[in-house]
Short mmCIF file of C-alpha atoms and ligand atoms in Angstrom, two decimals:
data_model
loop_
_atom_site.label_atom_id
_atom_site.label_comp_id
_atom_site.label_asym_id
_atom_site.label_seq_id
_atom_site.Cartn_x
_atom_site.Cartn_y
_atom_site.Cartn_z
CA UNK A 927 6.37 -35.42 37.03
CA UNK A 928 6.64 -36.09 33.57
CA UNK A 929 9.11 -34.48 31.43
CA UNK A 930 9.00 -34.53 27.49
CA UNK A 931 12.41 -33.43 25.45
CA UNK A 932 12.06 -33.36 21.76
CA UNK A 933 13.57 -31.88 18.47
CA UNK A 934 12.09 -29.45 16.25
CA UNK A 935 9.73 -31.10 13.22
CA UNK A 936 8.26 -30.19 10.21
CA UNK A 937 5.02 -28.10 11.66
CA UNK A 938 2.46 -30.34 13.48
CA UNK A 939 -0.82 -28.59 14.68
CA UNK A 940 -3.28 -31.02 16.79
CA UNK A 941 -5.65 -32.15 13.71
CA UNK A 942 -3.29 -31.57 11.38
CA UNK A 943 -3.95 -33.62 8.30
CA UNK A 944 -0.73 -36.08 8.11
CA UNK A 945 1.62 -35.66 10.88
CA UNK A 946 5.09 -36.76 10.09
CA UNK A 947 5.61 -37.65 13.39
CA UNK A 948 3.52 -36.54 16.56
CA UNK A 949 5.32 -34.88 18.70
CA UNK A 950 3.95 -35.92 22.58
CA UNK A 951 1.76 -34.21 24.50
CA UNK A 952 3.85 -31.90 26.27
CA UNK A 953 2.58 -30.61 30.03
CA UNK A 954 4.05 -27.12 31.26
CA UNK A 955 6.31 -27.05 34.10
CA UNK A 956 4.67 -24.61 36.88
CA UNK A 957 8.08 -23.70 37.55
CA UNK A 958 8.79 -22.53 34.42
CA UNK A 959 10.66 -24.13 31.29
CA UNK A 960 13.91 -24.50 29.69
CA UNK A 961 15.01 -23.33 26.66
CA UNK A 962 18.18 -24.43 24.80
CA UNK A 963 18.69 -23.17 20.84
CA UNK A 964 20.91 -25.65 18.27
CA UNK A 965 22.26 -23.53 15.19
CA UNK A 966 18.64 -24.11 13.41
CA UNK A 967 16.47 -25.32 15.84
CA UNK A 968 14.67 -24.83 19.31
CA UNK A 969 14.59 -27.84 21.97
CA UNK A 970 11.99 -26.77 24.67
CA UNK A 971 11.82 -29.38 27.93
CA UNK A 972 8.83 -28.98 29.75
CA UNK A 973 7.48 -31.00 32.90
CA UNK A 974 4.25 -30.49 34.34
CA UNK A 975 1.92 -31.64 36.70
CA UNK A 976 -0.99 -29.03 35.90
CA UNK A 977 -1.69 -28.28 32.49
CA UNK A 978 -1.39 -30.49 29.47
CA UNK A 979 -1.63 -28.92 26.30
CA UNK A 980 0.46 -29.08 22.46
CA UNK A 981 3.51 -27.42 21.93
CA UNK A 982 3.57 -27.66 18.26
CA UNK A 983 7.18 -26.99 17.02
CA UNK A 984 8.98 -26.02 14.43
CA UNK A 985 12.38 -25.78 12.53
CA UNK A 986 13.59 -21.95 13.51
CA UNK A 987 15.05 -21.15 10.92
CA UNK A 988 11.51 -20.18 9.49
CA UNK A 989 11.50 -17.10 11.24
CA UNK A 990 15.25 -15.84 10.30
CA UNK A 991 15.64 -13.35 7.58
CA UNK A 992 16.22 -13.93 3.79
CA UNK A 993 19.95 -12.89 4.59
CA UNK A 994 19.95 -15.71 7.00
CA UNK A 995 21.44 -12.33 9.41
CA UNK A 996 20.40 -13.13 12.74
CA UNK A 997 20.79 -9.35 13.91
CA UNK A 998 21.18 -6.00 12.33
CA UNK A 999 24.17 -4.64 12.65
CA UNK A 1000 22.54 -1.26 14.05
CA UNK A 1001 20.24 -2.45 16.51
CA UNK A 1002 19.16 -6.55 17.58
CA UNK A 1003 16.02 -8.21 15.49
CA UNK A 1004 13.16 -7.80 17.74
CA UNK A 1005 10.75 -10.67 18.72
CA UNK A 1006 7.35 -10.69 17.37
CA UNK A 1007 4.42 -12.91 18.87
CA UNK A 1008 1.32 -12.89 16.36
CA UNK A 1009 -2.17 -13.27 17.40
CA UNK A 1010 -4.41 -14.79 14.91
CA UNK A 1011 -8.02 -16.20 14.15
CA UNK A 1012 -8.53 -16.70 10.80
CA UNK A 1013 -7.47 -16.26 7.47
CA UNK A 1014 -3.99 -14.72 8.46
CA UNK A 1015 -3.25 -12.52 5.70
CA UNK A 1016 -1.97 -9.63 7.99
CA UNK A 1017 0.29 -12.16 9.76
CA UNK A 1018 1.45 -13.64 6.37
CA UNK A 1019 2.25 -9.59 5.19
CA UNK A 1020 4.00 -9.26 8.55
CA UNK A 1021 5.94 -12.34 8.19
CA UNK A 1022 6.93 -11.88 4.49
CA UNK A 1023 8.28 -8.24 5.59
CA UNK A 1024 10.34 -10.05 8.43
CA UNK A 1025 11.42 -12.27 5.71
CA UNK A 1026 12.49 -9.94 3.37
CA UNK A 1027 14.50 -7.37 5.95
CA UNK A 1028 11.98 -4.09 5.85
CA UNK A 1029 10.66 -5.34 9.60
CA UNK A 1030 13.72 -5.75 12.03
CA UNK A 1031 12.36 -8.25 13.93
CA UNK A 1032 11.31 -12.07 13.68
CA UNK A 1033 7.93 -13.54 14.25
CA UNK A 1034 9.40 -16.29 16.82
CA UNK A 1035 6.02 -17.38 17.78
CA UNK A 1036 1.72 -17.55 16.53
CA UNK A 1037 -0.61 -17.89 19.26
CA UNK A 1038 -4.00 -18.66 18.32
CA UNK A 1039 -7.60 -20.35 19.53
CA UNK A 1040 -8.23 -21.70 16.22
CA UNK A 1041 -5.69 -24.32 15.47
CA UNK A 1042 -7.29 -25.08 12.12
CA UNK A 1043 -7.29 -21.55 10.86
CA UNK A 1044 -5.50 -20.45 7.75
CA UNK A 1045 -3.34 -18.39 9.94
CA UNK A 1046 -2.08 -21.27 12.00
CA UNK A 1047 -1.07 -23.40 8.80
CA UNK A 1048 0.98 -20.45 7.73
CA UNK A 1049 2.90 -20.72 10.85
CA UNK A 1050 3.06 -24.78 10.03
CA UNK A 1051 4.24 -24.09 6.92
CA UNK A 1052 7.11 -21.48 7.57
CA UNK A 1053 8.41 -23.22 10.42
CA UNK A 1054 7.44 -21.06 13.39
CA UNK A 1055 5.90 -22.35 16.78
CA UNK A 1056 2.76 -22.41 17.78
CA UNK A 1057 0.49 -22.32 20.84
CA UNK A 1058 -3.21 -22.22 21.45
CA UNK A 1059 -4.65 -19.51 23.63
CA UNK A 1060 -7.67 -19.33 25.10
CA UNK A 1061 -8.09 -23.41 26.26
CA UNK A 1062 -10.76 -24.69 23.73
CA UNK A 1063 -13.97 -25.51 26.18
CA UNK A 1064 -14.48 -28.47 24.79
CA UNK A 1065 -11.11 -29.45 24.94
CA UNK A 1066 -7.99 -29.90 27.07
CA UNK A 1067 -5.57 -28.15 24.73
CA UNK A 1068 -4.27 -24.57 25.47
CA UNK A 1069 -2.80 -22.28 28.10
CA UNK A 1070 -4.08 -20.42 30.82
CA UNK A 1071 -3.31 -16.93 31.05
CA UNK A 1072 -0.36 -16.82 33.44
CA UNK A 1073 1.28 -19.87 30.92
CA UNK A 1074 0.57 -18.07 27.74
CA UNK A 1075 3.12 -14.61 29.71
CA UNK A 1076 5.39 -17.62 30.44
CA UNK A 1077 5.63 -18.92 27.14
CA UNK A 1078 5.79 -15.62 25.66
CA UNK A 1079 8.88 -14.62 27.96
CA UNK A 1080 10.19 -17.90 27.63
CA UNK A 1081 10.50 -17.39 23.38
CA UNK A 1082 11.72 -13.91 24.17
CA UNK A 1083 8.32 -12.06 22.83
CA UNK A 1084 9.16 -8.56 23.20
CA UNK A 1085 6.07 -7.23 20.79
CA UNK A 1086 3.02 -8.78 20.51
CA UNK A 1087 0.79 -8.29 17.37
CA UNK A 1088 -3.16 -8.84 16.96
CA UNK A 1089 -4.01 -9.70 13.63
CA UNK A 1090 -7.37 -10.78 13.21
CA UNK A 1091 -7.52 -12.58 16.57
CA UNK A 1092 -10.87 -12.76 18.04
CA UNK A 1093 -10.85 -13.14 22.00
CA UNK A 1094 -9.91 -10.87 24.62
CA UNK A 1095 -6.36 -10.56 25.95
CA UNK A 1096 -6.24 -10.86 29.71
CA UNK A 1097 -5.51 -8.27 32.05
CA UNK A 1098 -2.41 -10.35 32.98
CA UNK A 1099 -1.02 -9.98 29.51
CA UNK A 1100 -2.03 -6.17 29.21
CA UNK A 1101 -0.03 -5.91 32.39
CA UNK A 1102 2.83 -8.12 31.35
CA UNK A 1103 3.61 -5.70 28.14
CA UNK A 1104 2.63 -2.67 28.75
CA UNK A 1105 2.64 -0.21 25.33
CA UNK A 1106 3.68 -3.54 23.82
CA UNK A 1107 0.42 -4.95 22.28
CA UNK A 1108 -0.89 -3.76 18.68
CA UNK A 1109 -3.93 -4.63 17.23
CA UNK A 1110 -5.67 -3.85 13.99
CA UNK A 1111 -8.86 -3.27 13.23
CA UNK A 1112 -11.21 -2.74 10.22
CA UNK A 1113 -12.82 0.67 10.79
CA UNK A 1114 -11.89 4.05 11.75
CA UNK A 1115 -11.96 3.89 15.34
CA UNK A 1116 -13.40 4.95 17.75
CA UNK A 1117 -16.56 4.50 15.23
CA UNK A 1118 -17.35 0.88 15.02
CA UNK A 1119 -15.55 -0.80 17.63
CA UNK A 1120 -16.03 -3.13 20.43
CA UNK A 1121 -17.63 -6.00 21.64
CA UNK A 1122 -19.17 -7.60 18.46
CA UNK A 1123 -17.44 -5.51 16.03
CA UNK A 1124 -15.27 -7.90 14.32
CA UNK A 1125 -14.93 -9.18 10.64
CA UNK A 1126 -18.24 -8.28 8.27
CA UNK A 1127 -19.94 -7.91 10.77
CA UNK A 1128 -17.82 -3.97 10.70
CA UNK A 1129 -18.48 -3.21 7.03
CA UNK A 1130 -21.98 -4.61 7.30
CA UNK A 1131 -22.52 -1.60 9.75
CA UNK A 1132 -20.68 0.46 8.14
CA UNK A 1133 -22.42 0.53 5.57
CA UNK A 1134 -26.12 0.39 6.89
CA UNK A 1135 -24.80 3.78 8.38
CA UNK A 1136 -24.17 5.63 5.48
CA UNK A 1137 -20.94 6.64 6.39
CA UNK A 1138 -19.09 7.77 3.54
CA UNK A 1139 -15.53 6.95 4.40
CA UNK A 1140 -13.94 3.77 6.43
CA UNK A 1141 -10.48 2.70 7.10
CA UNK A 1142 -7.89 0.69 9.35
CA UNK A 1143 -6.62 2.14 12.92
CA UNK A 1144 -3.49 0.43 14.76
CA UNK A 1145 -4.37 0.67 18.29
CA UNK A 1146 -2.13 -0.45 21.02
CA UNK A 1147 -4.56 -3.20 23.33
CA UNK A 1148 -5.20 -2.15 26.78
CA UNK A 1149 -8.70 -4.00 29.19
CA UNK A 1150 -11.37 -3.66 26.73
CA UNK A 1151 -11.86 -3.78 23.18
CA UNK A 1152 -10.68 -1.49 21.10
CA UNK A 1153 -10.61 1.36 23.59
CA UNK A 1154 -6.66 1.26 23.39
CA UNK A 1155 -4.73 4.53 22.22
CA UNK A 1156 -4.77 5.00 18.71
CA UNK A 1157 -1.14 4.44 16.44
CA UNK A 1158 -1.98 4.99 12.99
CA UNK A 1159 -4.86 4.88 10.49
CA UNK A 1160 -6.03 4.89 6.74
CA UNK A 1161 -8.85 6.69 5.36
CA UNK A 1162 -11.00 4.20 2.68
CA UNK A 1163 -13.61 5.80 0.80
CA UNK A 1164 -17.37 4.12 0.82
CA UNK A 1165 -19.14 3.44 -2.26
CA UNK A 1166 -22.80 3.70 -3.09
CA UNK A 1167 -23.04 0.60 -4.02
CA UNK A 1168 -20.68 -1.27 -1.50
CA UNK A 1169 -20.93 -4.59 -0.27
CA UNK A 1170 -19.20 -5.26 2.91
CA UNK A 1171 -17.42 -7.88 1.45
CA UNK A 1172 -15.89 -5.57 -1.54
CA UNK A 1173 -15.57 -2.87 1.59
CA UNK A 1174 -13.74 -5.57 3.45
CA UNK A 1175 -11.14 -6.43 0.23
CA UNK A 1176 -10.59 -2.56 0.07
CA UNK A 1177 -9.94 -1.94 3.67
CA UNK A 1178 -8.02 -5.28 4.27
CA UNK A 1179 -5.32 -3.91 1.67
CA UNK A 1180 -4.65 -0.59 3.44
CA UNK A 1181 -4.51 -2.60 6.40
CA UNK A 1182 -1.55 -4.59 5.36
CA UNK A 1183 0.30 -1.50 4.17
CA UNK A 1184 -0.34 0.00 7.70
CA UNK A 1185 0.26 -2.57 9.72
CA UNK A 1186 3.59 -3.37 8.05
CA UNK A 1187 4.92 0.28 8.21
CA UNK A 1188 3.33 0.16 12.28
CA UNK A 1189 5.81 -3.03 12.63
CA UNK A 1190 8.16 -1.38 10.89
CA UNK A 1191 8.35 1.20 13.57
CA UNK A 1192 7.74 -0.41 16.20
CA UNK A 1193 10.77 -2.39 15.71
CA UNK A 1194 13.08 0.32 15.07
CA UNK A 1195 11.97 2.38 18.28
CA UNK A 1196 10.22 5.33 16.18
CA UNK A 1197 7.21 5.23 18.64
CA UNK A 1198 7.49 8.39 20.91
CA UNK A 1199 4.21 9.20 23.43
CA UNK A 1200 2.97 12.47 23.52
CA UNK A 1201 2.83 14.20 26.87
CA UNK A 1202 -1.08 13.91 27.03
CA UNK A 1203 -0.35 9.94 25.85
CA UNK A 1204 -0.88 9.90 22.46
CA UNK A 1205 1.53 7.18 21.15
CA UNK A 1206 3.08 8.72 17.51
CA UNK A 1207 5.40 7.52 14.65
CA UNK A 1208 8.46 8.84 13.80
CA UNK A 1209 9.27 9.09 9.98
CA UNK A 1210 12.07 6.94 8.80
CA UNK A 1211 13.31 9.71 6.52
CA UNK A 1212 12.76 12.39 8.53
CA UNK A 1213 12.98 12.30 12.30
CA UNK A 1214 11.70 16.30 13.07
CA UNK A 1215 8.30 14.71 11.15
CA UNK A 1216 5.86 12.60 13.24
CA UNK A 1217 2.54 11.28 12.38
N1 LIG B 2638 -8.04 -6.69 25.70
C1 LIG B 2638 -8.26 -6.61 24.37
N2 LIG B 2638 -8.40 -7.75 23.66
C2 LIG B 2638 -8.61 -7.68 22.31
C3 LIG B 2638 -8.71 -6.43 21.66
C4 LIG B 2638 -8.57 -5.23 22.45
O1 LIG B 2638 -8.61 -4.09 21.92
N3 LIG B 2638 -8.35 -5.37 23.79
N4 LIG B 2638 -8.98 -6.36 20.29
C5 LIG B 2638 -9.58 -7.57 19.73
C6 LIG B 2638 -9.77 -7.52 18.26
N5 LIG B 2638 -11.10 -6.96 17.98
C7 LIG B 2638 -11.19 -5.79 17.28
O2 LIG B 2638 -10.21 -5.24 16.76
C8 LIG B 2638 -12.26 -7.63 18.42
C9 LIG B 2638 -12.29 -9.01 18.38
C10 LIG B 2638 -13.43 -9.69 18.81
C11 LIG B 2638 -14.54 -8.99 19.29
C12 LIG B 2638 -15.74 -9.74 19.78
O3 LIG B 2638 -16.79 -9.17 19.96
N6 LIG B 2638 -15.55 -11.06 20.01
C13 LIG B 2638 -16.66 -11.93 20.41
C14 LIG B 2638 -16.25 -13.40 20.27
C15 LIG B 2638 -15.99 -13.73 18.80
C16 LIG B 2638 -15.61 -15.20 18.62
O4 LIG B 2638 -15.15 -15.82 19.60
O5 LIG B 2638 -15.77 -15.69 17.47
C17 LIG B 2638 -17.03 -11.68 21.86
O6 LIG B 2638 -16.14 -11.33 22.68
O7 LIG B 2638 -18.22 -11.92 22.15
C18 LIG B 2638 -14.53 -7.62 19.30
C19 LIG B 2638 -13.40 -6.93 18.86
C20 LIG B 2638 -8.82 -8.81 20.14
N7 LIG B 2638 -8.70 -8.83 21.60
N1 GAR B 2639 -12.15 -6.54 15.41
C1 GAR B 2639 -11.13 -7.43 14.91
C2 GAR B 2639 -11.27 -7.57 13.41
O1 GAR B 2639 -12.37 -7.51 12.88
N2 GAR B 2639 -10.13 -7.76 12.77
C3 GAR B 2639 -10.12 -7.88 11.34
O2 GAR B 2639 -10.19 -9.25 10.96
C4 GAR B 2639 -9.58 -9.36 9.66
C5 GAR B 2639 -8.57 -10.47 9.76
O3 GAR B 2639 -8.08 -10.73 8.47
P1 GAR B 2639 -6.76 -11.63 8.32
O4 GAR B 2639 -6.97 -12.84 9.20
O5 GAR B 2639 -6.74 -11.96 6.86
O6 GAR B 2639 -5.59 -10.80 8.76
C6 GAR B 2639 -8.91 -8.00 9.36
O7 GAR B 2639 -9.72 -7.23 8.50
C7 GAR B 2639 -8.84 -7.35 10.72
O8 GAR B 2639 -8.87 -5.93 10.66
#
């Protein structure tokens, strides 16, 4: 059974341009993994005789707050896994919030099927781990499903955030954080939602519908796509003479306002459920007011 032990590096991503030093192929241990934290990084030993797949790692200290304060003093940072696709610019306006204090919590890990994606060098960049979920068919690299809820426990993941991330979450995930999982998404849901509703192809119909008005909607994630309860949402007017792409610029900067202030909440435990299971916010300023 092979066993790999190795320090934290300067982000390496399989395909990454110049590695500075490749870390090994690292193989999951079925029985689990160990997890030992120096004062700025993360050692993880694995040893597996199943799955082989990347564990590309980073210095920790990426994910720590400006202040360098590992915990506020009111209540403990909370840990964040993002989900992510593409371009990453919710992740990035999730991360900078961690960064600068507003979000009490600490992306501590980016999961991702596209290793390549602009989301994934963010994560390089700033120093916080990364793992690919689903396994590329065409390659060996990722984690099944049951790994990826290892993994996830393993870092400590006690949110998990969908930014832009373009495959279904398993039912074993759904059922390993339950009222745990956020996603966004680029319309006012439940109108244009579903399978095939991602990206332009949203504002595209959108538009071809003549609706007047669009918008973002937090959702938490249950089975199916975006059927999950609805959080929070932003009203975005539609022009006459929109193109989804100048719909998709408007509605992509509500969404990081939204999504921030969701996190936000999230992380300070100002989500209540109403009794017939609507999930809402508390306000920060004034806790009689919910929204
Ligand atoms: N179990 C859940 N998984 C995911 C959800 C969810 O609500 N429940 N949300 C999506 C995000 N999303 C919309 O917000 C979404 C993403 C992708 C698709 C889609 O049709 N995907 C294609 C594949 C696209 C590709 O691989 O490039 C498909 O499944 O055919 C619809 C909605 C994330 N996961
Ligand atoms: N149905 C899922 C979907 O379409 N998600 C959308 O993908 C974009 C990702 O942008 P980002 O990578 O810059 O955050 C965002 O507009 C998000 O709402």
């Amino acid at each position: 059974m092979e066993s790999a032990r190795m320090g934290l590096a300067p982000g390496l991503c399989p395909g990454s341009a110049q590695p500075s030093r490749r870390i090994p192929l690292l193989r999951l241990n079925p029985r689990g993994v160990g997890l030992s934290r120096t004062a700025c990084e993360v050692e993880l030993h694995y040893q597996s005789s199943r799955a082989s797949w990347k564990m590309l790692k980073c210095k920790s200290s990426g994910s720590q707050s400006e202040g360098g304060q590992e915990e506020d003093d009111a209540s403990p940072r909370k840990k964040l896994a993002v989900f992510v696709s593409g371009g990453g610019s919710n992740f990035r306006s999730i991360h900078v919030a961690t960064v600068r204090g507003s979000v009490n919590g600490d992306v501590v890990l980016l999961v991702t099927d596209k290793p390549d994606c602009g989301g994934a060098q963010h994560a390089r960049d700033h120093g916080i781990p990364l793992v690919i979920y689903p396994k590329a068919k065409s390659s060996s690299e990722g984690l099944s499903p049951d790994e990826l809820v290892t993994t996830l426990r393993e870092f400590g993941v006690e949110f998990i955030l969908l930014a832009g991330y373009l495959k279904l979450i398993p039912t074993e995930l759904i059922q390993a954080y339950p009222r745990s999982i956020l996603n966004i998404h680029p319309s006012l849901l439940p109108a244009f939602g579903g399978k095939g509703f991602y990206g332009l192809r949203v504002h595209t119909a959108v538009i071809a519908s003549g609706a007047r008005y669009s918008g973002a909607t937090i959702h938490f994630v249950d089975e199916h796509y975006d059927t999950g309860r609805i959080l929070a949402q932003r009203v975005v007017p539609v022009l006459a003479d929109d193109t989804p792409e100048r719909l998709a610029g408007r509605v992509l900067s509500e969404e990081h306002k939204l999504y921030t202030q969701a996190v936000e909440a999230l992380c300070e435990g100002r989500i209540s459920w109403r009794d017939d299971g609507v999930p809402l916010i508390q306000s920060r300023d004034d806790p009689d007011e919910y929204s």
